Amino acid sequence: MTDQHTVRRALLMSGIGAVAAAGLIGPGAASADAADACPDVQVVFARGTAEPTGLGRVGEAFVDDLRDQLGGRTVTASAVNYSASYDFLQSAPAGADDASAQIQATAARCPDTRIVVGGYSQGAAVVDLITGDPAATFGFGRPMPAPVADHVAAVAVFGNPAGRIGRILTTSSPLYGAKTIDLCNGADPVCSDGDDRPAHSHYVESGMVTQAADFVASRLAGSVPAGVLVNASGTAG
């Protein structure tokens, strides 16, 4: 099976938890473009497959936890504007283009703002395409310009389908790997060879969202030197 087929299968499976969680998901945070002043921290987050428009359940929880961690700093968040549909070959690249445009616009308009990039499930694949896609998965091949990396303080992805082919951001992205946390919940089949399908819906309950917020807060404080992969067995590396 080719890498693209493996990733596509993982993306198909990523819809499992999104539909089940649909009734629990609130509206997305306001876009940074609506803010008059530049925030201290801007989060750009891509939701998972079939989740309603906005940050998604994982994204909302991640932003809430990060705000709690950062205390008095101003933290704004914007959702990647894409369909998050089951037509992954169209949906994920479209999300990648929107995420890239948002991040580059923030870097240009607010050069002192620290940018945090995140994604869950298909949203993690969106992040892969713009930060760590040397093989041009799905024919995308449009990573963000290298200077943008200086504005991105941290990357957090959950249930990343690239894990199915061993292409983890912590090791595959020269510019972003050291500032990335890539989390796979137990035997989540979207990001591992496991078969625990409910695990894909439980990133908030597992504590991994809080773990990611801790990592990002440490990156923003300048105290974490290297990226973190938490694999299917739950060990850090």
PDB file of C-alpha atoms in Angstrom:
ATOM      1  CA  MET A   1       0.000   0.000   0.000  1.00  0.00           C
ATOM      2  CA  THR A   2       1.405   3.408  -0.919  1.00  0.00           C
ATOM      3  CA  ASP A   3       1.968   6.197   1.589  1.00  0.00           C
ATOM      4  CA  GLN A   4      -0.876   8.223   0.068  1.00  0.00           C
ATOM      5  CA  HIS A   5      -3.295   5.291   0.359  1.00  0.00           C
ATOM      6  CA  THR A   6      -2.279   4.716   3.978  1.00  0.00           C
ATOM      7  CA  VAL A   7      -2.791   8.376   4.851  1.00  0.00           C
ATOM      8  CA  ARG A   8      -6.106   8.433   2.980  1.00  0.00           C
ATOM      9  CA  ARG A   9      -7.298   5.399   4.967  1.00  0.00           C
ATOM     10  CA  ALA A  10      -6.278   7.074   8.218  1.00  0.00           C
ATOM     11  CA  LEU A  11      -8.133  10.226   7.208  1.00  0.00           C
ATOM     12  CA  LEU A  12     -11.259   8.198   6.449  1.00  0.00           C
ATOM     13  CA  MET A  13     -11.062   6.692   9.912  1.00  0.00           C
ATOM     14  CA  SER A  14     -10.608  10.162  11.398  1.00  0.00           C
ATOM     15  CA  GLY A  15     -14.291  10.917  10.852  1.00  0.00           C
ATOM     16  CA  ILE A  16     -15.244   8.373  13.513  1.00  0.00           C
ATOM     17  CA  GLY A  17     -14.879  10.604  16.525  1.00  0.00           C
ATOM     18  CA  ALA A  18     -15.789  13.858  14.835  1.00  0.00           C
ATOM     19  CA  VAL A  19     -19.376  12.869  14.085  1.00  0.00           C
ATOM     20  CA  ALA A  20     -19.902  11.450  17.559  1.00  0.00           C
ATOM     21  CA  ALA A  21     -18.637  14.641  19.175  1.00  0.00           C
ATOM     22  CA  ALA A  22     -20.602  17.025  16.970  1.00  0.00           C
ATOM     23  CA  GLY A  23     -23.149  17.905  19.633  1.00  0.00           C
ATOM     24  CA  LEU A  24     -20.416  18.905  22.079  1.00  0.00           C
ATOM     25  CA  ILE A  25     -18.611  21.408  19.896  1.00  0.00           C
ATOM     26  CA  GLY A  26     -18.998  25.138  20.400  1.00  0.00           C
ATOM     27  CA  PRO A  27     -18.442  27.941  17.901  1.00  0.00           C
ATOM     28  CA  GLY A  28     -14.952  28.861  16.813  1.00  0.00           C
ATOM     29  CA  ALA A  29     -12.997  31.744  18.288  1.00  0.00           C
ATOM     30  CA  ALA A  30     -12.934  35.079  16.529  1.00  0.00           C
ATOM     31  CA  SER A  31     -10.368  35.601  13.797  1.00  0.00           C
ATOM     32  CA  ALA A  32      -7.242  37.589  14.569  1.00  0.00           C
ATOM     33  CA  ASP A  33      -8.216  39.863  11.685  1.00  0.00           C
ATOM     34  CA  ALA A  34     -11.055  41.213  13.847  1.00  0.00           C
ATOM     35  CA  ALA A  35      -8.680  42.373  16.557  1.00  0.00           C
ATOM     36  CA  ASP A  36      -7.606  46.003  16.558  1.00  0.00           C
ATOM     37  CA  ALA A  37      -4.310  45.311  18.352  1.00  0.00           C
ATOM     38  CA  CYS A  38      -1.828  42.537  17.847  1.00  0.00           C
ATOM     39  CA  PRO A  39      -2.112  39.809  20.498  1.00  0.00           C
ATOM     40  CA  ASP A  40       0.801  38.340  22.403  1.00  0.00           C
ATOM     41  CA  VAL A  41      -0.109  34.895  21.072  1.00  0.00           C
ATOM     42  CA  GLN A  42      -2.168  33.887  18.030  1.00  0.00           C
ATOM     43  CA  VAL A  43      -3.391  30.299  17.662  1.00  0.00           C
ATOM     44  CA  VAL A  44      -4.333  28.994  14.204  1.00  0.00           C
ATOM     45  CA  PHE A  45      -6.131  25.643  14.540  1.00  0.00           C
ATOM     46  CA  ALA A  46      -7.606  23.200  12.015  1.00  0.00           C
ATOM     47  CA  ARG A  47     -10.521  21.043  13.163  1.00  0.00           C
ATOM     48  CA  GLY A  48     -11.091  17.370  12.369  1.00  0.00           C
ATOM     49  CA  THR A  49     -13.180  15.673   9.719  1.00  0.00           C
ATOM     50  CA  ALA A  50     -16.924  16.469   9.774  1.00  0.00           C
ATOM     51  CA  GLU A  51     -16.713  18.776  12.779  1.00  0.00           C
ATOM     52  CA  PRO A  52     -18.833  21.941  12.584  1.00  0.00           C
ATOM     53  CA  THR A  53     -17.156  25.154  11.460  1.00  0.00           C
ATOM     54  CA  GLY A  54     -14.831  26.563  14.078  1.00  0.00           C
ATOM     55  CA  LEU A  55     -11.909  25.301  16.137  1.00  0.00           C
ATOM     56  CA  GLY A  56     -13.530  21.949  16.906  1.00  0.00           C
ATOM     57  CA  ARG A  57     -13.762  20.287  20.297  1.00  0.00           C
ATOM     58  CA  VAL A  58     -10.034  19.593  20.611  1.00  0.00           C
ATOM     59  CA  GLY A  59      -9.111  23.063  19.382  1.00  0.00           C
ATOM     60  CA  GLU A  60     -11.461  24.807  21.795  1.00  0.00           C
ATOM     61  CA  ALA A  61     -10.120  22.822  24.747  1.00  0.00           C
ATOM     62  CA  PHE A  62      -6.521  23.436  23.675  1.00  0.00           C
ATOM     63  CA  VAL A  63      -7.013  27.209  23.430  1.00  0.00           C
ATOM     64  CA  ASP A  64      -8.800  27.303  26.811  1.00  0.00           C
ATOM     65  CA  ASP A  65      -5.985  25.367  28.470  1.00  0.00           C
ATOM     66  CA  LEU A  66      -3.336  27.543  26.840  1.00  0.00           C
ATOM     67  CA  ARG A  67      -5.047  30.726  28.048  1.00  0.00           C
ATOM     68  CA  ASP A  68      -5.078  29.313  31.577  1.00  0.00           C
ATOM     69  CA  GLN A  69      -1.359  28.524  31.280  1.00  0.00           C
ATOM     70  CA  LEU A  70      -0.389  31.965  29.965  1.00  0.00           C
ATOM     71  CA  GLY A  71      -2.164  34.070  32.557  1.00  0.00           C
ATOM     72  CA  GLY A  72      -2.042  37.744  31.645  1.00  0.00           C
ATOM     73  CA  ARG A  73      -0.910  37.314  28.034  1.00  0.00           C
ATOM     74  CA  THR A  74      -3.426  38.062  25.323  1.00  0.00           C
ATOM     75  CA  VAL A  75      -4.290  34.933  23.338  1.00  0.00           C
ATOM     76  CA  THR A  76      -6.528  35.045  20.279  1.00  0.00           C
ATOM     77  CA  ALA A  77      -7.488  32.112  18.079  1.00  0.00           C
ATOM     78  CA  SER A  78      -8.693  31.612  14.543  1.00  0.00           C
ATOM     79  CA  ALA A  79     -10.079  28.520  12.897  1.00  0.00           C
ATOM     80  CA  VAL A  80      -8.759  27.286   9.583  1.00  0.00           C
ATOM     81  CA  ASN A  81     -11.511  27.953   7.052  1.00  0.00           C
ATOM     82  CA  TYR A  82     -11.990  24.706   5.146  1.00  0.00           C
ATOM     83  CA  SER A  83     -14.668  22.094   4.626  1.00  0.00           C
ATOM     84  CA  ALA A  84     -13.040  19.334   6.714  1.00  0.00           C
ATOM     85  CA  SER A  85     -15.009  16.970   4.473  1.00  0.00           C
ATOM     86  CA  TYR A  86     -14.468  13.356   3.497  1.00  0.00           C
ATOM     87  CA  ASP A  87     -13.159  14.526   0.123  1.00  0.00           C
ATOM     88  CA  PHE A  88      -9.670  14.653   1.604  1.00  0.00           C
ATOM     89  CA  LEU A  89      -7.769  15.214  -1.623  1.00  0.00           C
ATOM     90  CA  GLN A  90      -9.620  18.515  -2.008  1.00  0.00           C
ATOM     91  CA  SER A  91     -10.322  19.389   1.608  1.00  0.00           C
ATOM     92  CA  ALA A  92      -6.886  19.036   3.236  1.00  0.00           C
ATOM     93  CA  PRO A  93      -4.963  21.039   0.593  1.00  0.00           C
ATOM     94  CA  ALA A  94      -7.630  23.779   0.707  1.00  0.00           C
ATOM     95  CA  GLY A  95      -7.233  23.907   4.487  1.00  0.00           C
ATOM     96  CA  ALA A  96      -3.468  24.051   4.117  1.00  0.00           C
ATOM     97  CA  ASP A  97      -3.727  27.043   1.789  1.00  0.00           C
ATOM     98  CA  ASP A  98      -6.020  28.880   4.230  1.00  0.00           C
ATOM     99  CA  ALA A  99      -3.855  28.075   7.249  1.00  0.00           C
ATOM    100  CA  SER A 100      -0.725  29.207   5.430  1.00  0.00           C
ATOM    101  CA  ALA A 101      -2.383  32.460   4.369  1.00  0.00           C
ATOM    102  CA  GLN A 102      -3.567  33.187   7.925  1.00  0.00           C
ATOM    103  CA  ILE A 103      -0.172  32.480   9.450  1.00  0.00           C
ATOM    104  CA  GLN A 104       1.717  34.547   6.885  1.00  0.00           C
ATOM    105  CA  ALA A 105      -0.724  37.443   7.252  1.00  0.00           C
ATOM    106  CA  THR A 106      -0.309  37.427  11.028  1.00  0.00           C
ATOM    107  CA  ALA A 107       3.481  37.294  10.742  1.00  0.00           C
ATOM    108  CA  ALA A 108       3.433  40.284   8.375  1.00  0.00           C
ATOM    109  CA  ARG A 109       0.881  42.357  10.284  1.00  0.00           C
ATOM    110  CA  CYS A 110       2.026  41.482  13.803  1.00  0.00           C
ATOM    111  CA  PRO A 111       5.731  40.580  13.656  1.00  0.00           C
ATOM    112  CA  ASP A 112       6.052  40.441  17.452  1.00  0.00           C
ATOM    113  CA  THR A 113       3.096  38.088  17.923  1.00  0.00           C
ATOM    114  CA  ARG A 114       4.063  34.498  18.745  1.00  0.00           C
ATOM    115  CA  ILE A 115       2.114  32.142  16.508  1.00  0.00           C
ATOM    116  CA  VAL A 116       0.935  28.688  17.587  1.00  0.00           C
ATOM    117  CA  VAL A 117      -0.232  26.242  14.896  1.00  0.00           C
ATOM    118  CA  GLY A 118      -2.430  23.273  15.730  1.00  0.00           C
ATOM    119  CA  GLY A 119      -4.670  20.633  14.218  1.00  0.00           C
ATOM    120  CA  TYR A 120      -6.649  17.531  15.055  1.00  0.00           C
ATOM    121  CA  SER A 121      -7.101  14.512  12.785  1.00  0.00           C
ATOM    122  CA  GLN A 122      -7.563  15.836   9.216  1.00  0.00           C
ATOM    123  CA  GLY A 123      -6.570  19.194  10.697  1.00  0.00           C
ATOM    124  CA  ALA A 124      -3.244  17.655  11.712  1.00  0.00           C
ATOM    125  CA  ALA A 125      -2.771  16.604   8.085  1.00  0.00           C
ATOM    126  CA  VAL A 126      -3.435  20.224   7.096  1.00  0.00           C
ATOM    127  CA  VAL A 127      -0.596  21.283   9.401  1.00  0.00           C
ATOM    128  CA  ASP A 128       1.663  18.573   7.963  1.00  0.00           C
ATOM    129  CA  LEU A 129       1.222  19.974   4.466  1.00  0.00           C
ATOM    130  CA  ILE A 130       2.519  23.440   5.354  1.00  0.00           C
ATOM    131  CA  THR A 131       5.211  22.564   7.896  1.00  0.00           C
ATOM    132  CA  GLY A 132       6.650  19.135   7.145  1.00  0.00           C
ATOM    133  CA  ASP A 133       5.774  17.816   3.710  1.00  0.00           C
ATOM    134  CA  PRO A 134       9.024  17.201   1.807  1.00  0.00           C
ATOM    135  CA  ALA A 135       7.370  14.447  -0.253  1.00  0.00           C
ATOM    136  CA  ALA A 136       4.528  16.732  -1.389  1.00  0.00           C
ATOM    137  CA  THR A 137       1.753  14.464  -0.079  1.00  0.00           C
ATOM    138  CA  PHE A 138      -1.378  14.660  -2.235  1.00  0.00           C
ATOM    139  CA  GLY A 139       0.690  16.729  -4.684  1.00  0.00           C
ATOM    140  CA  PHE A 140       0.487  19.811  -2.436  1.00  0.00           C
ATOM    141  CA  GLY A 141       4.122  20.957  -2.337  1.00  0.00           C
ATOM    142  CA  ARG A 142       3.461  24.473  -0.987  1.00  0.00           C
ATOM    143  CA  PRO A 143       5.136  24.701   2.424  1.00  0.00           C
ATOM    144  CA  MET A 144       5.238  28.064   4.128  1.00  0.00           C
ATOM    145  CA  PRO A 145       8.231  30.262   3.264  1.00  0.00           C
ATOM    146  CA  ALA A 146      11.163  29.496   5.540  1.00  0.00           C
ATOM    147  CA  PRO A 147      11.231  32.945   7.263  1.00  0.00           C
ATOM    148  CA  VAL A 148       7.716  32.308   8.613  1.00  0.00           C
ATOM    149  CA  ALA A 149       9.169  29.678  10.949  1.00  0.00           C
ATOM    150  CA  ASP A 150      10.791  32.454  12.982  1.00  0.00           C
ATOM    151  CA  HIS A 151       7.300  33.685  13.927  1.00  0.00           C
ATOM    152  CA  VAL A 152       5.899  30.263  14.853  1.00  0.00           C
ATOM    153  CA  ALA A 153       6.662  29.481  18.482  1.00  0.00           C
ATOM    154  CA  ALA A 154       5.102  26.021  18.621  1.00  0.00           C
ATOM    155  CA  VAL A 155       3.102  23.400  16.740  1.00  0.00           C
ATOM    156  CA  ALA A 156       0.662  20.940  18.343  1.00  0.00           C
ATOM    157  CA  VAL A 157      -1.055  18.147  16.428  1.00  0.00           C
ATOM    158  CA  PHE A 158      -3.373  15.390  17.653  1.00  0.00           C
ATOM    159  CA  GLY A 159      -4.299  12.118  15.944  1.00  0.00           C
ATOM    160  CA  ASN A 160      -1.988  12.872  13.032  1.00  0.00           C
ATOM    161  CA  PRO A 161      -2.641  10.530  10.055  1.00  0.00           C
ATOM    162  CA  ALA A 162       0.998  10.893   9.004  1.00  0.00           C
ATOM    163  CA  GLY A 163       1.840   8.727  11.997  1.00  0.00           C
ATOM    164  CA  ARG A 164       0.513   5.762  10.042  1.00  0.00           C
ATOM    165  CA  ILE A 165       3.463   6.047   7.662  1.00  0.00           C
ATOM    166  CA  GLY A 166       6.033   7.153  10.221  1.00  0.00           C
ATOM    167  CA  ARG A 167       6.187  10.717   8.937  1.00  0.00           C
ATOM    168  CA  ILE A 168       5.958  12.486  12.295  1.00  0.00           C
ATOM    169  CA  LEU A 169       6.467  16.238  12.366  1.00  0.00           C
ATOM    170  CA  THR A 170       8.997  16.038  15.174  1.00  0.00           C
ATOM    171  CA  THR A 171      11.368  14.186  12.834  1.00  0.00           C
ATOM    172  CA  SER A 172      10.195  15.100   9.320  1.00  0.00           C
ATOM    173  CA  SER A 173      10.170  18.896   9.562  1.00  0.00           C
ATOM    174  CA  PRO A 174      13.583  20.601   9.686  1.00  0.00           C
ATOM    175  CA  LEU A 175      12.077  24.010  10.477  1.00  0.00           C
ATOM    176  CA  TYR A 176       9.298  23.006  12.865  1.00  0.00           C
ATOM    177  CA  GLY A 177      10.247  19.609  14.299  1.00  0.00           C
ATOM    178  CA  ALA A 178      12.017  20.939  17.380  1.00  0.00           C
ATOM    179  CA  LYS A 179       9.048  23.123  18.305  1.00  0.00           C
ATOM    180  CA  THR A 180       6.390  20.453  17.729  1.00  0.00           C
ATOM    181  CA  ILE A 181       4.399  18.106  19.936  1.00  0.00           C
ATOM    182  CA  ASP A 182       2.781  15.280  17.942  1.00  0.00           C
ATOM    183  CA  LEU A 183       0.312  13.272  20.044  1.00  0.00           C
ATOM    184  CA  CYS A 184      -1.276   9.899  19.348  1.00  0.00           C
ATOM    185  CA  ASN A 185      -3.747   8.608  21.927  1.00  0.00           C
ATOM    186  CA  GLY A 186      -2.938   4.986  22.741  1.00  0.00           C
ATOM    187  CA  ALA A 187      -3.930   2.683  19.889  1.00  0.00           C
ATOM    188  CA  ASP A 188      -5.796   5.344  17.912  1.00  0.00           C
ATOM    189  CA  PRO A 189      -5.917   3.768  14.417  1.00  0.00           C
ATOM    190  CA  VAL A 190      -5.756   7.146  12.678  1.00  0.00           C
ATOM    191  CA  CYS A 191      -2.194   7.783  13.884  1.00  0.00           C
ATOM    192  CA  SER A 192      -0.960   4.288  14.741  1.00  0.00           C
ATOM    193  CA  ASP A 193      -1.285   0.641  13.755  1.00  0.00           C
ATOM    194  CA  GLY A 194      -3.674   0.114  16.673  1.00  0.00           C
ATOM    195  CA  ASP A 195      -7.374  -0.646  16.576  1.00  0.00           C
ATOM    196  CA  ASP A 196      -8.861   1.371  19.451  1.00  0.00           C
ATOM    197  CA  ARG A 197     -11.283   3.488  17.435  1.00  0.00           C
ATOM    198  CA  PRO A 198     -12.854   5.300  20.426  1.00  0.00           C
ATOM    199  CA  ALA A 199      -9.376   6.580  21.341  1.00  0.00           C
ATOM    200  CA  HIS A 200      -9.547   8.969  18.389  1.00  0.00           C
ATOM    201  CA  SER A 201     -12.427  10.808  20.102  1.00  0.00           C
ATOM    202  CA  HIS A 202     -10.787  11.092  23.520  1.00  0.00           C
ATOM    203  CA  TYR A 203      -7.891  13.530  23.212  1.00  0.00           C
ATOM    204  CA  VAL A 204      -9.513  15.933  25.665  1.00  0.00           C
ATOM    205  CA  GLU A 205     -10.392  13.205  28.183  1.00  0.00           C
ATOM    206  CA  SER A 206      -6.952  11.566  27.910  1.00  0.00           C
ATOM    207  CA  GLY A 207      -5.208  14.705  29.162  1.00  0.00           C
ATOM    208  CA  MET A 208      -3.229  15.077  25.947  1.00  0.00           C
ATOM    209  CA  VAL A 209      -4.778  18.461  25.166  1.00  0.00           C
ATOM    210  CA  THR A 210      -3.531  19.762  28.505  1.00  0.00           C
ATOM    211  CA  GLN A 211      -0.156  18.113  27.845  1.00  0.00           C
ATOM    212  CA  ALA A 212       0.067  19.966  24.540  1.00  0.00           C
ATOM    213  CA  ALA A 213      -0.864  23.268  26.188  1.00  0.00           C
ATOM    214  CA  ASP A 214       1.877  22.692  28.770  1.00  0.00           C
ATOM    215  CA  PHE A 215       4.403  22.057  26.008  1.00  0.00           C
ATOM    216  CA  VAL A 216       3.369  25.143  24.053  1.00  0.00           C
ATOM    217  CA  ALA A 217       3.417  27.344  27.155  1.00  0.00           C
ATOM    218  CA  SER A 218       6.955  26.112  27.851  1.00  0.00           C
ATOM    219  CA  ARG A 219       7.959  26.883  24.265  1.00  0.00           C
ATOM    220  CA  LEU A 220       6.558  30.389  24.646  1.00  0.00           C
ATOM    221  CA  ALA A 221       8.621  30.764  27.800  1.00  0.00           C
ATOM    222  CA  GLY A 222      11.708  29.554  25.919  1.00  0.00           C
ATOM    223  CA  SER A 223      12.335  26.561  28.187  1.00  0.00           C
ATOM    224  CA  VAL A 224      11.762  23.544  25.903  1.00  0.00           C
ATOM    225  CA  PRO A 225      14.641  22.699  23.515  1.00  0.00           C
ATOM    226  CA  ALA A 226      13.158  19.890  21.430  1.00  0.00           C
ATOM    227  CA  GLY A 227       9.951  18.513  19.985  1.00  0.00           C
ATOM    228  CA  VAL A 228       7.977  15.729  21.595  1.00  0.00           C
ATOM    229  CA  LEU A 229       6.353  12.697  20.025  1.00  0.00           C
ATOM    230  CA  VAL A 230       4.039  10.655  22.193  1.00  0.00           C
ATOM    231  CA  ASN A 231       3.540   7.391  20.381  1.00  0.00           C
ATOM    232  CA  ALA A 232       0.901   4.691  20.537  1.00  0.00           C
ATOM    233  CA  SER A 233       2.395   3.179  23.688  1.00  0.00           C
ATOM    234  CA  GLY A 234       2.193   6.521  25.461  1.00  0.00           C
ATOM    235  CA  THR A 235       5.932   7.027  25.804  1.00  0.00           C
ATOM    236  CA  ALA A 236       7.660  10.283  24.983  1.00  0.00           C
ATOM    237  CA  GLY A 237      10.515  10.480  22.565  1.00  0.00           C
TER     238      GLY A 237
END
